[in-house]
Short mmCIF file of C-alpha atoms and ligand atoms in Angstrom, two decimals:
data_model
loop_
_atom_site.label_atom_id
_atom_site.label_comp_id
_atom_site.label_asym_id
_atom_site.label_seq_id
_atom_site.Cartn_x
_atom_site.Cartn_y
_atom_site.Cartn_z
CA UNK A 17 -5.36 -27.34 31.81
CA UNK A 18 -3.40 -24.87 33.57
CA UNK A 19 -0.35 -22.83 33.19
CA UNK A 20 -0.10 -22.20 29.56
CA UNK A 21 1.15 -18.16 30.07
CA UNK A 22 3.47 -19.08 32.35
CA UNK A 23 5.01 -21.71 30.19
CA UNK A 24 5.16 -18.93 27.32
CA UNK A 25 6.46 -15.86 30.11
CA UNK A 26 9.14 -18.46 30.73
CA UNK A 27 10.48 -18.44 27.46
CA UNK A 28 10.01 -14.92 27.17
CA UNK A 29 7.76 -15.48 24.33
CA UNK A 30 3.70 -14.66 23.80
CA UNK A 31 1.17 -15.82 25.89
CA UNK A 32 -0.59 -17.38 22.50
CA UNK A 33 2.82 -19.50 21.70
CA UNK A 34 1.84 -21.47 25.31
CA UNK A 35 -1.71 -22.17 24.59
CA UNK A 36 -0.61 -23.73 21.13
CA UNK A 37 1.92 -26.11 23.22
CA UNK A 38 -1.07 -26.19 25.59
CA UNK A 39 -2.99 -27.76 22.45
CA UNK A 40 -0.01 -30.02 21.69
CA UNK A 41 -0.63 -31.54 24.95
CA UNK A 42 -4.40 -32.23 24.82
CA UNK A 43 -3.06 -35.18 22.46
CA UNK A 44 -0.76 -36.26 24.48
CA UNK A 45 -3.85 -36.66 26.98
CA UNK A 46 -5.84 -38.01 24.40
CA UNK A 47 -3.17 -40.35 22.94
CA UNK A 48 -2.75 -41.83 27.04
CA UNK A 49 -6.36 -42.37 27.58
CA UNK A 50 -7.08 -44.27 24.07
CA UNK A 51 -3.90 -46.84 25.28
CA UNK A 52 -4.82 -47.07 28.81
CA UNK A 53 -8.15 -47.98 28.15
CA UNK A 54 -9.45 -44.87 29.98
CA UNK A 55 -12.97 -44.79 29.46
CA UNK A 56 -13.77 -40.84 29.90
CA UNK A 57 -11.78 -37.61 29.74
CA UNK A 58 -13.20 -34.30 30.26
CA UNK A 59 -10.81 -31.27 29.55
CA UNK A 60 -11.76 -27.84 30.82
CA UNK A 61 -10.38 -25.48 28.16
CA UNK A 62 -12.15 -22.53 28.62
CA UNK A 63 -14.33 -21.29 31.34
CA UNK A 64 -17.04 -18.93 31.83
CA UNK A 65 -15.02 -16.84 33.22
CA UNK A 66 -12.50 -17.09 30.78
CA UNK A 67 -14.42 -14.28 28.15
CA UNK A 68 -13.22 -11.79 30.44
CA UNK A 69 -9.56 -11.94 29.30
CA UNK A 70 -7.79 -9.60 27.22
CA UNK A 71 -10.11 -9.24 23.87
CA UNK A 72 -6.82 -9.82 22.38
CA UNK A 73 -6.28 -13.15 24.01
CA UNK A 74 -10.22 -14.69 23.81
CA UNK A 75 -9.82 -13.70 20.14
CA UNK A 76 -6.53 -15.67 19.38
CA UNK A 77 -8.30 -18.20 21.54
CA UNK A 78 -11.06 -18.91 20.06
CA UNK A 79 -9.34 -18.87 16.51
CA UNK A 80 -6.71 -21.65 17.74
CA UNK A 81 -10.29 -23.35 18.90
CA UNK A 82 -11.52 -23.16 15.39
CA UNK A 83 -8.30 -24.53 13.94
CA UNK A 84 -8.36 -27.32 16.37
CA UNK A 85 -11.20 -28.45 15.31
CA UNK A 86 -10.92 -28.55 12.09
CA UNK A 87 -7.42 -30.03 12.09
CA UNK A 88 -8.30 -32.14 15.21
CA UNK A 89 -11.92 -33.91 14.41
CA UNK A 90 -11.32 -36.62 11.63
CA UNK A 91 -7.75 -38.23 13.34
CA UNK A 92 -10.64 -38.51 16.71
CA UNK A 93 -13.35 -39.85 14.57
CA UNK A 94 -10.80 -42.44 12.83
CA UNK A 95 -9.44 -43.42 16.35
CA UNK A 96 -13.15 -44.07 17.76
CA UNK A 97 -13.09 -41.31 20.27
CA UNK A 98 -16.75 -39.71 20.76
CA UNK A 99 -16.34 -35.86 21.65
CA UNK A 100 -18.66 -33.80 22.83
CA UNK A 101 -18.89 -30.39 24.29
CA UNK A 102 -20.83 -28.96 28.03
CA UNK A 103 -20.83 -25.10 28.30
CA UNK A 104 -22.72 -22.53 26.96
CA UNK A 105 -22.22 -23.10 23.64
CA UNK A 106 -24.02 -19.46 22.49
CA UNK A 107 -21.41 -17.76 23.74
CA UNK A 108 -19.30 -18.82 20.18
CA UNK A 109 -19.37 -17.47 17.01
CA UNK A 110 -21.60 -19.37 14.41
CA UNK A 111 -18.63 -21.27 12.98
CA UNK A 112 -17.39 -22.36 15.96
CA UNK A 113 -21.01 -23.87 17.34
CA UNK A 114 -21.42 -25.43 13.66
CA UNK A 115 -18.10 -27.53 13.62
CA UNK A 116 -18.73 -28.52 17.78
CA UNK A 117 -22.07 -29.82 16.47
CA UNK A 118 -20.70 -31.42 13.28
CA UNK A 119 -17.85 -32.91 15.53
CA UNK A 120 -20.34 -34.37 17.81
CA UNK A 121 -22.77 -36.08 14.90
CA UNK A 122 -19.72 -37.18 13.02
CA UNK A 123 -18.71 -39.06 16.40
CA UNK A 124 -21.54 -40.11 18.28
CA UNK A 125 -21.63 -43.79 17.92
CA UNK A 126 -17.63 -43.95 18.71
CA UNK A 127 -16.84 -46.10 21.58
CA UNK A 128 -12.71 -45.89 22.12
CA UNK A 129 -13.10 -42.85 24.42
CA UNK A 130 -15.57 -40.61 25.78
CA UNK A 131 -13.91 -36.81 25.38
CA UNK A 132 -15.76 -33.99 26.65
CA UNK A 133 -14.23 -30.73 26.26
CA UNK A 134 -15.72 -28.01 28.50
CA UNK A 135 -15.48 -24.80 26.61
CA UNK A 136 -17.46 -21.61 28.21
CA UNK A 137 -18.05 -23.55 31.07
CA UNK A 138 -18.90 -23.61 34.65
CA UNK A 139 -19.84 -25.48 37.74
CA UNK A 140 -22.52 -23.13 39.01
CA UNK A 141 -23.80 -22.07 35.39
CA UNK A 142 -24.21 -26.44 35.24
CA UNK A 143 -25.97 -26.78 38.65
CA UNK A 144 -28.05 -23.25 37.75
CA UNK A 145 -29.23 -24.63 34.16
CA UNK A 146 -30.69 -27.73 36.00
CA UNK A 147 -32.60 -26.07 38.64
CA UNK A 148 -33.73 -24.11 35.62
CA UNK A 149 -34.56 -27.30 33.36
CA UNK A 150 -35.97 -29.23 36.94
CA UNK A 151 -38.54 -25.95 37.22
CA UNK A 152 -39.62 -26.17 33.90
CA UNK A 153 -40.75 -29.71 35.03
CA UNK A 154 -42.50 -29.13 37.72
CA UNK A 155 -44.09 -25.53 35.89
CA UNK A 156 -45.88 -27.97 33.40
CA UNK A 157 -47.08 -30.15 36.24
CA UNK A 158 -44.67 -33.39 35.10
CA UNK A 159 -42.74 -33.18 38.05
CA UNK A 160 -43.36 -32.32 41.99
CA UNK A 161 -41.26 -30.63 43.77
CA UNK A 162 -40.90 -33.14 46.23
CA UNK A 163 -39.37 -35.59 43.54
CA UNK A 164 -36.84 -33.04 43.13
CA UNK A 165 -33.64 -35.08 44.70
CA UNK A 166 -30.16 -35.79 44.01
CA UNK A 167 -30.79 -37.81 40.95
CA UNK A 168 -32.95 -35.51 39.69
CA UNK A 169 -30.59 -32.81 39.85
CA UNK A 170 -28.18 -35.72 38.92
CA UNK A 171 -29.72 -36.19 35.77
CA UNK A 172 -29.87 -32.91 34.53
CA UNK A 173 -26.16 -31.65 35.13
CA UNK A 174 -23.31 -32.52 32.23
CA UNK A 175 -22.03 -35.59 31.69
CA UNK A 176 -25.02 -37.39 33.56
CA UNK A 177 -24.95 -40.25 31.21
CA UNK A 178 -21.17 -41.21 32.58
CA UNK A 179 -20.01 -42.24 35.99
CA UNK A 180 -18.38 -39.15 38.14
CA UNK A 181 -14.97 -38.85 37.28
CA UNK A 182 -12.32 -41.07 39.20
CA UNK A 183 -9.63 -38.62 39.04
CA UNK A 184 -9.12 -34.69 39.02
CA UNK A 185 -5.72 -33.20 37.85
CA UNK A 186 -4.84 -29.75 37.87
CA UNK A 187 -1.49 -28.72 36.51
CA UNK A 188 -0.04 -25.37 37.07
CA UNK A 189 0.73 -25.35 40.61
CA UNK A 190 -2.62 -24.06 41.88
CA UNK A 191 -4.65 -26.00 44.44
CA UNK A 192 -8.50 -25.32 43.48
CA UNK A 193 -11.49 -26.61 41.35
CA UNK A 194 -11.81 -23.23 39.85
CA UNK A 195 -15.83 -23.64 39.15
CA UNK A 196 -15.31 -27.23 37.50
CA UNK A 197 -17.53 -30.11 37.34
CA UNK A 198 -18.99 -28.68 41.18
CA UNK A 199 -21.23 -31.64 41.32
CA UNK A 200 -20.18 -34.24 39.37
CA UNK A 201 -16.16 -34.01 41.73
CA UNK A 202 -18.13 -34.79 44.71
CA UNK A 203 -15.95 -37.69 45.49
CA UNK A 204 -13.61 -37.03 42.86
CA UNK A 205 -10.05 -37.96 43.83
CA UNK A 206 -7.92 -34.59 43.41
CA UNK A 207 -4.73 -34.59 42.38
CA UNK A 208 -2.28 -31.25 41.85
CA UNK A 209 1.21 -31.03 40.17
CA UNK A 210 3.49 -27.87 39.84
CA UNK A 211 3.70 -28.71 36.40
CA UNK A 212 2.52 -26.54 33.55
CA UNK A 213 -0.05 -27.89 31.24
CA UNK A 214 2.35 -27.64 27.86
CA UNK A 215 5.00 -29.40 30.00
CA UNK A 216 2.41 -32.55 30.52
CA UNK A 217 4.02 -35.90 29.34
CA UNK A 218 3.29 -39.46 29.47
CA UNK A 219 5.42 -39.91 32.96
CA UNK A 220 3.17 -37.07 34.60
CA UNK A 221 0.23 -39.29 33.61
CA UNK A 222 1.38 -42.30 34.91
CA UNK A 223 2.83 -40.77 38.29
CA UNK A 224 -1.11 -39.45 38.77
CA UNK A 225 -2.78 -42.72 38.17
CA UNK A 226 -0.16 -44.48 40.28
CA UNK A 227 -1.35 -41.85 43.04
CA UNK A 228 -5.05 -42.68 42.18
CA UNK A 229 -4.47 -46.48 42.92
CA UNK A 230 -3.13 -46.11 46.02
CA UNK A 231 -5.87 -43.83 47.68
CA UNK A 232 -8.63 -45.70 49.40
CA UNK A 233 -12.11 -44.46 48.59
CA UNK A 234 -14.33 -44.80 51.34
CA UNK A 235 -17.20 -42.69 49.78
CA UNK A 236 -18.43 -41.70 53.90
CA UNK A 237 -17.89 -45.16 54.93
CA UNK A 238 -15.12 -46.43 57.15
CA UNK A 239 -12.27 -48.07 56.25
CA UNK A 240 -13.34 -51.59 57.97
CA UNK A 241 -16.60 -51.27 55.80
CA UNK A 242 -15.05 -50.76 52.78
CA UNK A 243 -11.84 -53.38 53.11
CA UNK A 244 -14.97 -56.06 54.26
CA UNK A 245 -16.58 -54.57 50.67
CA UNK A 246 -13.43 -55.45 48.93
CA UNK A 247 -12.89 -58.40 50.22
CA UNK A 248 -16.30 -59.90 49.32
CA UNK A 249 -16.13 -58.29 45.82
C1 IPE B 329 -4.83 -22.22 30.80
O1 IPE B 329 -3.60 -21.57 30.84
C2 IPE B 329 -5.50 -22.14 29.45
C3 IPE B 329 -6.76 -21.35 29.38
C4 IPE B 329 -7.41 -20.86 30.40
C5 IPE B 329 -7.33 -21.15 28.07
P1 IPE B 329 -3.50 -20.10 31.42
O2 IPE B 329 -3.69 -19.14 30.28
O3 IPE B 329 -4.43 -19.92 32.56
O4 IPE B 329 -1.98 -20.06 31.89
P2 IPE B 329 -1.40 -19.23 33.12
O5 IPE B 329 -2.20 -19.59 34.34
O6 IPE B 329 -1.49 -17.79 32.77
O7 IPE B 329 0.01 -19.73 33.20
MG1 MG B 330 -4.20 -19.93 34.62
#
């Protein structure tokens, strides 16, 4: 969700006034998904490397976080959206941690959409803490470390319960992953628009899933195998 300060520089205004349009359009994401029938959405709002902004800005930050979620939560929970959070979640003050685990209870059995929200996250600190959690395994002689292959690691990164994401948009004009999902974008269709993130509308949305349908996924194969595939699906 990129290109909130520039949005705000543009209208000579605060960097803070563009991440609270930037919030403003994490419904309009939301409100897409739940009428599309989009099963997942995973929104990287804040990365790792994120803490090492201006104090002044992580501190604004993280109170528009807090307010989000306590504005936010209910209207999801009423809606059937199931939220969750990936990241390292010690990084936040006690309140924060308390209302991302309270959100996550309150809407675990929801079934509309699956919304992650990766806050203090990153790729490598994902693929790092399941090496980590993989060695404990084989430390306490449950695992060898011969079983240790790509479901293994598979199974231990976020979102391992959901299929890898379909579809990768970046707004903001920039054309890298930026230390998201690392594994899980694997074969990730990417898609990039100039756009800035508070600028995101229903049209931008649509444009990138029309994009999506018309790629051809081969996954390594070759186009022959995978029209042959098609055709006997
Ligand atoms: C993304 O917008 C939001 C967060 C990282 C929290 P930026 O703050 O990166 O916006 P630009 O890139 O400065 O425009
Ligand atoms: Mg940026």
């Amino acid at each position: 969700m990129d290109g909130n300060g520039r949005w705000a520089q543009r209208r000579r205004r605060p960097r803070m006034i563009g991440h609270r349009a930037g919030a403003r359009a994490v419904n309009v994401c939301i409100d897409f998904c739940l009428r599309r029938g989009i099963g997942a959405l995973t929104l990287f709002a804040f990365s790792s490397e994120n803490w090492g902004r201006p104090e002044e800005e992580v501190g604004a930050l993280m109170k528009l976080f807090l307010n989000a979620l306590e504005r936010e939560v209910d209207e999801l929970h009423r809606r059937g959206v199931r939220v969750r959070f990936i990241g390292d979640r010690e990084r936040f003050a006690p309140a924060i941690r308390d209302r991302m685990q309270a959100a996550e209870a309150l809407t675990a059995a929801n079934q509309a959409l699956d919304l992650s929200i990766a806050a203090s996250y990153g790729g490598r600190q994902d693929i790092a803490r399941a090496a980590r959690a993989l060695a404990v395994e084989v430390a306490a002689g449950r695992l060898r470390p011969e079983d240790i292959d790509e479901a293994a690691v598979a199974a231990h990164v976020a979102l391992a319960d959901l299929p890898p994401p379909d579809l990768f948009i970046r707004t903001g004009g920039d054309h890298r992953v930026s230390n998201f999902l690392l594994w899980q974008l694997a074969y990730t269709e990417l898609w990039f628009t100039e756009t800035l993130w508070p600028d995101l509308d229903e049209t931008l949305l649509q444009r990138a899933l029309d994009d999506f349908a018309q790629r051809e996924r081969r996954f390594g194969l070759t186009g022959e195998q995978v029209a042959q595939a098609g055709g006997a699906a």
